[in-house]
Coordinates of C-alpha atoms in Angstrom, one line a residue:
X7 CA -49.2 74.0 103.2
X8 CA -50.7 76.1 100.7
X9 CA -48.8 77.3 97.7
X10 CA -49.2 80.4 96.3
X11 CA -48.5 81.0 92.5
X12 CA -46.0 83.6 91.7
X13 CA -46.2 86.2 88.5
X14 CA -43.9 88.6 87.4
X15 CA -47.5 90.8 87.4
X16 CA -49.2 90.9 90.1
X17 CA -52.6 91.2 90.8
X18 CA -55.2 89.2 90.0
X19 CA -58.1 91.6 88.6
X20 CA -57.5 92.1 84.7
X21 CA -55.6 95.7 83.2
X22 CA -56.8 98.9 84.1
X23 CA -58.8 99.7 80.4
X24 CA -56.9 102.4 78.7
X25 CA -56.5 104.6 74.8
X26 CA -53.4 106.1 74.2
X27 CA -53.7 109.9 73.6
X28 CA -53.2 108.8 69.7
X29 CA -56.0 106.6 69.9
X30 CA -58.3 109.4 71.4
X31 CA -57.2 112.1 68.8
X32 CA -57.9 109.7 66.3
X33 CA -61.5 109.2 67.4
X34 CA -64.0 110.0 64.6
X35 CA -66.2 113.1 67.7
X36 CA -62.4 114.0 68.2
X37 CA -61.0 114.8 64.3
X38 CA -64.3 117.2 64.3
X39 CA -63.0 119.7 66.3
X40 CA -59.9 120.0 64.1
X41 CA -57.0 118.8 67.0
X42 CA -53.3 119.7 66.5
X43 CA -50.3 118.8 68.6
X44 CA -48.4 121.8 68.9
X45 CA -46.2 120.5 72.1
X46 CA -44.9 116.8 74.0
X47 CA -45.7 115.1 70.0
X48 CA -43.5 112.3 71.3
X49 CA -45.6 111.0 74.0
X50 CA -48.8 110.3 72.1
X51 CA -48.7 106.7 73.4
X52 CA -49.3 107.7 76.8
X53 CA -52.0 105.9 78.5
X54 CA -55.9 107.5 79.0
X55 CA -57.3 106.5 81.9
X56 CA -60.0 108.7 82.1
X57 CA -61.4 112.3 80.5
X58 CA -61.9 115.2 83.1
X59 CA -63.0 118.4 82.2
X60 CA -61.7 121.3 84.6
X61 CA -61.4 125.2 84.7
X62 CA -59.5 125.6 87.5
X63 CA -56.0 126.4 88.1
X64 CA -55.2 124.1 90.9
X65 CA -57.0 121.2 88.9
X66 CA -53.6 119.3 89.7
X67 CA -54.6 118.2 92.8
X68 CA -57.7 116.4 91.7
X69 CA -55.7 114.6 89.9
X70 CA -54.7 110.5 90.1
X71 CA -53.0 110.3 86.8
X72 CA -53.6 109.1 83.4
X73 CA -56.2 111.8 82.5
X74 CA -56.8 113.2 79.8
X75 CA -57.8 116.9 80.6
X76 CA -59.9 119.2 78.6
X77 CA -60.2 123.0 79.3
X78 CA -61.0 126.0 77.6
X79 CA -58.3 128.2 79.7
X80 CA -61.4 131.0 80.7
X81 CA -59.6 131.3 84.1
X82 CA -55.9 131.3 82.8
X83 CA -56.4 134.0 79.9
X84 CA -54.1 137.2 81.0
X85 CA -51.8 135.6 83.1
X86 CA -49.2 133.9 81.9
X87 CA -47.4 133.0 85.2
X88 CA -50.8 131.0 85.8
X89 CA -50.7 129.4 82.7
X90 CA -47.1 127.8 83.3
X91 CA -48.3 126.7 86.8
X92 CA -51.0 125.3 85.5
X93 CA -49.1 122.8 82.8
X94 CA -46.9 122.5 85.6
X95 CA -49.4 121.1 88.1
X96 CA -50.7 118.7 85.0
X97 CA -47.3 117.1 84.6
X98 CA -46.6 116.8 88.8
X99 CA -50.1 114.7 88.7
X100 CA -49.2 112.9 85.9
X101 CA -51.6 113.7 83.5
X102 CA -51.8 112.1 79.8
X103 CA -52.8 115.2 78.3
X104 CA -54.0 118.6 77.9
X105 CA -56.5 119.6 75.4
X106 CA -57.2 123.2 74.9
X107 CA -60.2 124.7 73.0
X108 CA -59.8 127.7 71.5
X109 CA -61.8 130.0 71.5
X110 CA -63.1 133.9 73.1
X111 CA -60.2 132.9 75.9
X112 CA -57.3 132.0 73.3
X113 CA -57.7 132.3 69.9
X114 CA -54.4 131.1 68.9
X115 CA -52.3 128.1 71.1
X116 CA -50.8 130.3 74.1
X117 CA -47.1 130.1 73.8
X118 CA -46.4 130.1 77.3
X119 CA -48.4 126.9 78.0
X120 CA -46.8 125.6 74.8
X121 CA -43.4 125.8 75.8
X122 CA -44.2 124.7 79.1
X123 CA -45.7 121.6 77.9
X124 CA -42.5 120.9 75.4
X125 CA -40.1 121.1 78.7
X126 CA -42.1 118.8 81.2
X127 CA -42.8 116.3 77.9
X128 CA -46.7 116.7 78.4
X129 CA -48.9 116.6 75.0
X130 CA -50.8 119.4 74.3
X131 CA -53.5 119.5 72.2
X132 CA -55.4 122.6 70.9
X133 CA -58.9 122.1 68.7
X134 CA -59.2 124.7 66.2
X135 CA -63.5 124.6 65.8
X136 CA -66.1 124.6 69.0
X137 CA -66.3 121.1 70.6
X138 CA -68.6 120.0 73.3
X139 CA -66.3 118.3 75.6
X140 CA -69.6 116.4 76.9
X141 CA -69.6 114.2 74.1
X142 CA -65.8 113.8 73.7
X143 CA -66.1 112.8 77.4
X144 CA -69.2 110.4 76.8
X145 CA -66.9 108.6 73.7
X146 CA -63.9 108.0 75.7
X147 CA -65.9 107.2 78.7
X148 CA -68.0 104.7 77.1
X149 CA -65.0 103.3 75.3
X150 CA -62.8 102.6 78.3
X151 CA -66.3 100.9 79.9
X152 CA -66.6 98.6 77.1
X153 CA -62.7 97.7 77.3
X154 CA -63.3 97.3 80.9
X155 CA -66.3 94.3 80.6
X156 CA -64.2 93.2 77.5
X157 CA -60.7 92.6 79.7
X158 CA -63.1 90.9 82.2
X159 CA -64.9 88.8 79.7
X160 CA -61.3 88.2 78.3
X161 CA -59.8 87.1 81.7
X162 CA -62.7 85.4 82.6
X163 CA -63.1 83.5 79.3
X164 CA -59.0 82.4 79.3
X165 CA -59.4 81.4 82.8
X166 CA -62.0 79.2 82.6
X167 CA -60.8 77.1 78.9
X168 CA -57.3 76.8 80.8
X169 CA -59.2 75.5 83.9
X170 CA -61.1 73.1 81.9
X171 CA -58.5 71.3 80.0
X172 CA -56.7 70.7 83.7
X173 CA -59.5 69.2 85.0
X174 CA -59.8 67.1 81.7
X175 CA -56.1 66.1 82.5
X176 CA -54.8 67.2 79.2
X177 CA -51.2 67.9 78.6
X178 CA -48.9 70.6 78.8
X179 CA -49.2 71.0 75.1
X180 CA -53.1 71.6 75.4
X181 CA -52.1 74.0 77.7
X182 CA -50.1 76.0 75.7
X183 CA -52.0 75.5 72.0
X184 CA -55.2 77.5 74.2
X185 CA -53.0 80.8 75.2
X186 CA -51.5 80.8 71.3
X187 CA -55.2 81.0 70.5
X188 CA -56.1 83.9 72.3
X189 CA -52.2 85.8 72.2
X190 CA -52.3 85.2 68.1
X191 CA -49.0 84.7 68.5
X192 CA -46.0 82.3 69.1
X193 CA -46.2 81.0 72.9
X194 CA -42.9 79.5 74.8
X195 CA -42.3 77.8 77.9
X196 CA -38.8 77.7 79.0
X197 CA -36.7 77.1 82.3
X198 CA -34.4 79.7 83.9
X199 CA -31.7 78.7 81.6
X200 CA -33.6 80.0 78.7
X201 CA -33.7 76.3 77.7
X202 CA -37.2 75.5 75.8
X203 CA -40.1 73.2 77.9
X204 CA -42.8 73.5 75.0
X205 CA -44.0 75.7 72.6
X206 CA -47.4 76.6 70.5
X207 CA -48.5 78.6 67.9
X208 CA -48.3 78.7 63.8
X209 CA -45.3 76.0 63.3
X210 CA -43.6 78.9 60.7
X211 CA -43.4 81.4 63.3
X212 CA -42.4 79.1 66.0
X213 CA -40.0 78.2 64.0
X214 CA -38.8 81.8 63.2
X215 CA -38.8 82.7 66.7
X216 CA -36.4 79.7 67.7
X217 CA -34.2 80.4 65.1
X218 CA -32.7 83.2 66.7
X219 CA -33.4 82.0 70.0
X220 CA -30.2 83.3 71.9
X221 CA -30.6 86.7 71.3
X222 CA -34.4 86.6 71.6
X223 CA -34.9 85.0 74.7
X224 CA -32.2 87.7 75.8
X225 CA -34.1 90.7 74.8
X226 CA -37.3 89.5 76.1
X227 CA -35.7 89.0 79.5
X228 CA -34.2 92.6 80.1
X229 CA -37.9 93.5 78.5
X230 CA -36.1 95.7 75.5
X231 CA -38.2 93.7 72.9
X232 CA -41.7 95.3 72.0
X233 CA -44.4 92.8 71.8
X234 CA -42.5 90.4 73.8
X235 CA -44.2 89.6 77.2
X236 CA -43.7 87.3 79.8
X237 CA -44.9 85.8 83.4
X238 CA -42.6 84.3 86.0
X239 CA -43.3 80.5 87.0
X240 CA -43.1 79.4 90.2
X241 CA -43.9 79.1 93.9
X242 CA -43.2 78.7 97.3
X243 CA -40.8 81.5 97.1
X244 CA -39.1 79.7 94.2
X245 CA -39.0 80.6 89.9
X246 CA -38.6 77.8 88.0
X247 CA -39.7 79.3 84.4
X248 CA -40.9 81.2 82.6
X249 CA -44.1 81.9 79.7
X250 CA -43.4 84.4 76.8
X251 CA -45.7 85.3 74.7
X252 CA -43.5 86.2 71.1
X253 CA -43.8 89.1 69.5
X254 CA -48.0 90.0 70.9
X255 CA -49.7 92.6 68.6
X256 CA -52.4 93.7 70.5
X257 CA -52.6 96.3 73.5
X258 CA -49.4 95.6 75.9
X259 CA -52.2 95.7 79.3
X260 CA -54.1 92.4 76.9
X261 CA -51.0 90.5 76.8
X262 CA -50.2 90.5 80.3
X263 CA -53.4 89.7 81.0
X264 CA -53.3 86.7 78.7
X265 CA -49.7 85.8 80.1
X266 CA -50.6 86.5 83.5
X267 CA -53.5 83.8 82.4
X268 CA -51.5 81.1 81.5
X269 CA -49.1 81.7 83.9
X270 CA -51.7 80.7 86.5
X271 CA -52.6 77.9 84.7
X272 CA -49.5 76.3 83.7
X273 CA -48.4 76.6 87.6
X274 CA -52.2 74.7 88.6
X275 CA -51.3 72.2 86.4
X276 CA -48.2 71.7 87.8
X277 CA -49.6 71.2 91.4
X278 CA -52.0 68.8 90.7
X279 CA -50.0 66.9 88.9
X280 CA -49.2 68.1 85.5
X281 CA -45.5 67.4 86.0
X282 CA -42.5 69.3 87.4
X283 CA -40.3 71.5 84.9
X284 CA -38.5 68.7 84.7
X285 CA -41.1 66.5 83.2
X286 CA -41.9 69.2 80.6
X287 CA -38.3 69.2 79.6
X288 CA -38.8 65.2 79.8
X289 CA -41.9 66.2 77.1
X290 CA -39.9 68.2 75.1
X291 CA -37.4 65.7 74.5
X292 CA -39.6 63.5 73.7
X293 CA -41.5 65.4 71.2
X294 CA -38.3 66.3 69.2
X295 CA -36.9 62.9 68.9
X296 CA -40.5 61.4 68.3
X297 CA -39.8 63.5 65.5
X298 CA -36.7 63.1 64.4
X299 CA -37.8 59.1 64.1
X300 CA -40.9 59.5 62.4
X301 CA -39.6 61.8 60.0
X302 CA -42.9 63.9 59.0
X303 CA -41.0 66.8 59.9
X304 CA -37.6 67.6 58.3
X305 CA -34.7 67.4 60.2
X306 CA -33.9 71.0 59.0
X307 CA -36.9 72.0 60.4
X308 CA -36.4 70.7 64.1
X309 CA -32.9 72.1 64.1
X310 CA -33.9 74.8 65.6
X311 CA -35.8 73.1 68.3
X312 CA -33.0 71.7 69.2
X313 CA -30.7 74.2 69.7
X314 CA -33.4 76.0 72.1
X315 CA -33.9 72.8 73.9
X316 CA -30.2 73.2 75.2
X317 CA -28.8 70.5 72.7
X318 CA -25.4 71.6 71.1
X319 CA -25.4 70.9 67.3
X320 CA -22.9 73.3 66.0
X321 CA -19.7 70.9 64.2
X322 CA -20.9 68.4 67.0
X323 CA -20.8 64.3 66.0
X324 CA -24.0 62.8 67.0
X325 CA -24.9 59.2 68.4
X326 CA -28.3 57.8 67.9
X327 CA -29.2 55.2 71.1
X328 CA -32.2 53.2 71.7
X329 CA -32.3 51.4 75.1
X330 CA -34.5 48.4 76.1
X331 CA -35.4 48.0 80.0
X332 CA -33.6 51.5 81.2
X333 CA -36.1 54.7 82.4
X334 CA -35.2 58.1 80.7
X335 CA -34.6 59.1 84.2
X336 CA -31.6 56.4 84.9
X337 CA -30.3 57.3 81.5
X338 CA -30.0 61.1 82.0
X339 CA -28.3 60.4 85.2
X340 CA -25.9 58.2 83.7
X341 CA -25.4 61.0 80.9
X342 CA -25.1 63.7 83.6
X343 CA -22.8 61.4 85.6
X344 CA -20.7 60.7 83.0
X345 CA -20.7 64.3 81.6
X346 CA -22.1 63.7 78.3
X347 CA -24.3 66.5 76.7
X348 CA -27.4 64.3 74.6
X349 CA -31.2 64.1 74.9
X350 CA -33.4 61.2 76.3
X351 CA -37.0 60.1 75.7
X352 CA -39.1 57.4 76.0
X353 CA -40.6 56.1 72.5
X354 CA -42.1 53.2 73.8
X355 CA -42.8 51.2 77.3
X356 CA -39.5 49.8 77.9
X357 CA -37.8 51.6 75.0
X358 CA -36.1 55.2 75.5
X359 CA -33.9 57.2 72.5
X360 CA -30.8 58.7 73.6
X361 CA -28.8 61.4 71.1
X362 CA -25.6 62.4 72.2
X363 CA -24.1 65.1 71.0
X364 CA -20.4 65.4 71.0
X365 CA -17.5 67.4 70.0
X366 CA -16.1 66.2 67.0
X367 CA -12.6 65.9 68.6
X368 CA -14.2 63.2 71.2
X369 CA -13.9 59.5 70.0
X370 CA -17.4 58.6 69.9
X371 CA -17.2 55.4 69.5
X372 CA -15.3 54.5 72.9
X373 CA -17.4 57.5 75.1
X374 CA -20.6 55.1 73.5
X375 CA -19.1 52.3 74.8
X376 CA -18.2 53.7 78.2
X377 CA -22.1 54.7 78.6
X378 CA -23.2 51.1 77.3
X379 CA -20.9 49.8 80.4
X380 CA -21.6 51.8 83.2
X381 CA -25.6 51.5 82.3
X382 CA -25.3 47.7 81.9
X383 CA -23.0 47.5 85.1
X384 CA -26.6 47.7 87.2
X385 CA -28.6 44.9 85.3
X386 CA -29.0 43.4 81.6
X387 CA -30.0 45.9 79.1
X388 CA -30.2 46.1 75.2
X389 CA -27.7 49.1 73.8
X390 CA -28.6 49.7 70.4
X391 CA -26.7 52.1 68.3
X392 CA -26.5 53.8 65.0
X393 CA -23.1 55.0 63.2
X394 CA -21.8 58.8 64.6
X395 CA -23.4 61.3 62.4
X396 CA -21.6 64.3 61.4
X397 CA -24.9 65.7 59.7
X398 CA -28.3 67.1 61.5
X399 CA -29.4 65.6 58.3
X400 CA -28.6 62.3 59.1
X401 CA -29.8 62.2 62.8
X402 CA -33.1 60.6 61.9
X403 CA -32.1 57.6 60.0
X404 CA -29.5 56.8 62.6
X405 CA -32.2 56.7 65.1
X406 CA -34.6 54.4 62.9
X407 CA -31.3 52.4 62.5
X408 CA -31.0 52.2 66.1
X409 CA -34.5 51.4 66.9
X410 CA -34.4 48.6 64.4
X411 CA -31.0 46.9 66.0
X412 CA -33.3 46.9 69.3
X413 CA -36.3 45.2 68.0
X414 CA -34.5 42.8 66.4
X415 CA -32.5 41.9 69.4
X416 CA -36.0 42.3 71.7
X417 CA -36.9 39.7 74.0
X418 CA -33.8 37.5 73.1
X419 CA -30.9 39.1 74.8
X420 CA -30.6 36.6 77.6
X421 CA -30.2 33.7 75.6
X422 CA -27.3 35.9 73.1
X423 CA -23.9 36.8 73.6
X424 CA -24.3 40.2 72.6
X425 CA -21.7 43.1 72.8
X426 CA -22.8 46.1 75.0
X427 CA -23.1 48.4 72.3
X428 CA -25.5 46.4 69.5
X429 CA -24.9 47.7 66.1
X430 CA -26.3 46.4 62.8
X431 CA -23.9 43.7 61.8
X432 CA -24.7 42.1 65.0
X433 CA -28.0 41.2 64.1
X434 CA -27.7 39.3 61.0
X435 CA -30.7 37.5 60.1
X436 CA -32.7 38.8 62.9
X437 CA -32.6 42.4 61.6
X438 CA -33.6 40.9 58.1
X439 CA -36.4 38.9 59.3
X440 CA -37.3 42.3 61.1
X441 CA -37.6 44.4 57.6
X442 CA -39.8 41.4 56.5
X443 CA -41.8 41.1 59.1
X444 CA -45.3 42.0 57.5
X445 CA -45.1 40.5 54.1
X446 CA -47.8 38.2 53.8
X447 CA -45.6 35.4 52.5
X448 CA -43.2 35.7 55.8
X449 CA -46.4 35.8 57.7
X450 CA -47.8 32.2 56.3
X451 CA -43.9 30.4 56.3
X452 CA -43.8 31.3 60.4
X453 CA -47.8 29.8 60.7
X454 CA -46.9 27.2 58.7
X455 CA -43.6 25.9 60.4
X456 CA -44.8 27.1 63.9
X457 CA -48.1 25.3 63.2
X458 CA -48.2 22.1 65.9
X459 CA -46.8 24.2 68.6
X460 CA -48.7 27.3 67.7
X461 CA -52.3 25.4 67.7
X462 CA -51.0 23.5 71.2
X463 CA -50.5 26.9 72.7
X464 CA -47.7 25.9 75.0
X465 CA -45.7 29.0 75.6
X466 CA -43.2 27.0 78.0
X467 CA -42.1 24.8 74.8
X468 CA -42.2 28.2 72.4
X469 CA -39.9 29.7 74.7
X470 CA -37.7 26.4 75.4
X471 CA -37.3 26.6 71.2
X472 CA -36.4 30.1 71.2
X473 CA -33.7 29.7 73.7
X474 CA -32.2 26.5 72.3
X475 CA -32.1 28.6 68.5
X476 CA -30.8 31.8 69.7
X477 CA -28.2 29.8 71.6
X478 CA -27.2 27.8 68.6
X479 CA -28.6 24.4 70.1
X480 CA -26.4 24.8 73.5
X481 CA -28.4 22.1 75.4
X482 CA -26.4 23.2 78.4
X483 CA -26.3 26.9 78.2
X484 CA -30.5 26.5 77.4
X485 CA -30.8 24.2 80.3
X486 CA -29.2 26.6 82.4
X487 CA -31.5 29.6 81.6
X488 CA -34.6 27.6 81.8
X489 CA -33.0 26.0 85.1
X490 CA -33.9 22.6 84.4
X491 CA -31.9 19.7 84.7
X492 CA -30.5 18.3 80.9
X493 CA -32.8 15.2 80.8
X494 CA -35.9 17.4 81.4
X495 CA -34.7 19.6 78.6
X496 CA -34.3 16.5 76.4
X497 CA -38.2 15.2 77.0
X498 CA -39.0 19.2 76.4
X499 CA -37.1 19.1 73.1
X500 CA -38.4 15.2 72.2
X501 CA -41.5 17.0 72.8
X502 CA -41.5 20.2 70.3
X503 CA -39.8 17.9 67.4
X504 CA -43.1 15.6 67.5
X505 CA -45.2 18.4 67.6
X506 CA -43.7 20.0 64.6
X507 CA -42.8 17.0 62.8
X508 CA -38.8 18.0 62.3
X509 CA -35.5 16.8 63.7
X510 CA -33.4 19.7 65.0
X511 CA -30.0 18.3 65.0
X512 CA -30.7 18.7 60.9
X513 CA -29.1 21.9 60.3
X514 CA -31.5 22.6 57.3
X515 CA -34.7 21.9 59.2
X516 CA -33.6 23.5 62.5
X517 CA -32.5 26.6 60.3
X518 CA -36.3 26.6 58.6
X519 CA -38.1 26.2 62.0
X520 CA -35.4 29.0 63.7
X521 CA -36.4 31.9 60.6
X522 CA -40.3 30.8 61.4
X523 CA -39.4 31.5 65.1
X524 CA -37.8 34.8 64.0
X525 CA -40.8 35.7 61.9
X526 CA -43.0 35.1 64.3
X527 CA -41.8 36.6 67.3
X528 CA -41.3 40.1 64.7
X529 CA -45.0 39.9 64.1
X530 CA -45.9 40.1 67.5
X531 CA -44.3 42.9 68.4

């Protein structure tokens, strides 16, 4: 079945080239012949299509609209009836404009054609010294030409970058960071609810336009903002989004062009496997709590992205998550199930963030709990959690927090008897060992300790050591998870004791070799 991009502008051939009559009286040929607007002074931004020069009365009917019509009124002078037909006719056609020279026919603007003009709202335009309307014709002509190959080579040149960085597979950010080149201007992607997929441009205006983003994207949808274009997303006789371009400078007939453009593109790339507006909201998530954790970018600064992406964060309490061995899919379904407004990404294979955001008469901590249970109801998982934050402000260390209680809990959850929710006094030494992790001292106690099974390379005893530790030397509850019988578990542990030269029912030395073990297993990932 084929699918069939849909626009809010149709037509694929690039803007009919046009000047606004203000563009054309400004002309250098033009301000020669000395023009003045005596009537319709309030539509000077009407679109030129063309120039045609005509004498006749009944010029109207040669008419397709847009023209801009030049005439010296030979075969109007003396009757004035004629003359008020004659602006009539102009304005039923549509016109842009009248331009009268003066001259042996009217010396002085005719009053009757003035007025005329003033009622049906059609500039008029009178030039006070001779003109030779050839060579105002040529200028416009020529003009609207080169606008013509430039809209092509425009259209062409957008079409063929955007098609390019598909086929390279890039992202939807690539995507978007090529149509903020050409617009000059901030680009959005959103979903029907306004809700924002990805954005480009200068990071200040961005930021500026998501600010206010409520009222914005409002405007821009009942098209009452200037500058502020946008193309439907979709196909298959369904929307799913939309591309604005913020707030475009340049000629309105160039901007849909360029957000017709993208449109195109940013529909390809969903069909051949770009992602589904879903994914890009996946994306967008992810970007913002990237983020948030890394903390290049000020949390004051991302506030705004965040309130665009859909996330409340007015007087709200917030709840920083990581998660070990859970998809950012089966977490937002467990959010949606439960009702919970928050954001998910992944930060790592295996690892996803989760923010909730709650209202701050909700007791946070026991709707954190209820998430931890119903996701670990399926199959083990690690719930790591921060304190509630009150504060934006605060939303990024409670993430690092979080991300710390996971990887200091990583790969050793079986053998603990951990709560659901995993919060920094339940990792004690671990989390220590964590923070120390790459000091060069740490680095050459865990070699030295770990040395005799190290240099064996027997990951079957590592793992037998790990177990018996992190169970605090159960020789039952280790023999069960390794599911071997307790005398094979004794020649195991016989076994790593002569390799490492230590007893491990000495608390001392077993405590030495278990902070190696710790050390060890941080460095490695």
């Amino acid at each position: 079945m084929t699918t069939t991009p849909e626009y809010r502008h149709t037509g694929p051939q690039p803007p009919e080239p046009v000047l606004s009559v203000r563009q054309v009286l400004a002309l250098e040929r033009v301000l020669a012949g000395e023009p003045e607007v005596v009537a319709g002074a309030g539509q000077l931004d009407r679109p030129v299509r063309w120039v045609h020069v005509a004498e006749a009365a009944d010029v109207g009917v040669m008419l397709s609209g847009g023209e801009m019509v030049l005439t010296t009124g030979v075969l109007l002078a003396g009757d004035e009836a004629r003359q008020a037909e004659y602006v009539r006719s102009l304005h039923r056609a549509e016109a842009a404009a009248v331009v009268l020279g003066l001259g042996r026919a009217f010396p002085a603007p005719p009053e009757v054609m003035r007025r005329a003009a003033e009622r049906c709202g059609l500039p008029m335009v009178v030039l006070h010294r001779p003109f030779p309307f050839a060579e105002l014709t040529e200028e416009v002509q020529s003009r609207l030409v080169r606008r013509k190959y430039a809209a092509i080579s425009l259209s062409e040149t957008v079409r063929t970058a955007l098609t390019g960085l598909i086929t390279a597979g890039a992202p939807l950010q690539g995507l978007l960071d090529e149509i903020a080149r050409h617009s000059g201007c901030p680009v959005v992607v959103t979903n029907l609810a306004h809700r924002v997929l990805g954005t480009a441009g200068e990071r200040s205006a961005v930021d500026d336009v998501l600010r206010d983003w409520e009222r914005i994207a409002r405007q821009a949808g009942a098209g009452a903002a200037d500058g502020w274009i946008h193309a439907e997303l979709g196909g298959r006789g369904e929307r799913w989004g939309r591309l604005l371009l913020c707030g475009y400078r340049g000629e309105p007939a160039t901007g849909r062009l360029l957000a017709d453009r993208g449109a195109e593109a940013l529909v390809l790339h969903r069909m051949l496997g770009g992602g589904s507006a879903h994914s890009w909201e996946e994306q967008s998530a992810q970007s913002l709590l990237t983020d948030l954790v890394s903390g290049v970018v000020p949390a004051r600064q991302l506030l705004p992205r965040a309130r665009a992406a859909g996330l409340p964060v007015n007087r709200r309490t917030f709840v920083p998550l990581v998660v070990r061995d859970r998809s950012p899919e089966g977490l937002d379904r467990v959010l949606r199930l439960l009702g919970l407004p928050g954001i998910v990404a992944e930060l790592a294979d295996g690892t996803a963030a989760v923010l909730l955001s709650l209202a701050r008469d909700q007791d946070a901590e026991a709707l954190t709990a209820h998430f931890a249970a119903r996701l670990r109801a399926g199959a083990p998982a690690v719930v790591a959690a921060a304190g509630p934050r009150t504060g934006w402000e605060d939303v990024p260390a409670g993430l690092r927090e979080a991300q710390h209680v996971a990887d200091a809990v990583a790969g050793s959850f079986a053998a603990l008897d951990l709560p659901d929710v995993v919060r920094l006094k339940d990792v004690h030494l671990r989390g220590l060992i964590r923070l120390l992790r790459d000091d060069p001292q740490v680095q050459s106690f865990a070699e030295r300790e770990l040395d005799g099974l190290l240099c064996a390379a027997e990951p079957e005893l590592l793992n037998v050591l790990r177990t018996y530790l992190a169970t605090g030397r159960n020789k039952s509850r280790t023999a069960q998870l390794h599911h071997v019988s307790r005398p094979a578990l004794y020649r195991r542990l016989e076994a790593i004791q002569g390799r490492l030269g230590v007893d491990l029912d000495d608390f001392e030395q077993a405590a030495s070799v278990h902070i190696a073990l710790l050390a060890h297993d941080a460095q490695q990932g």
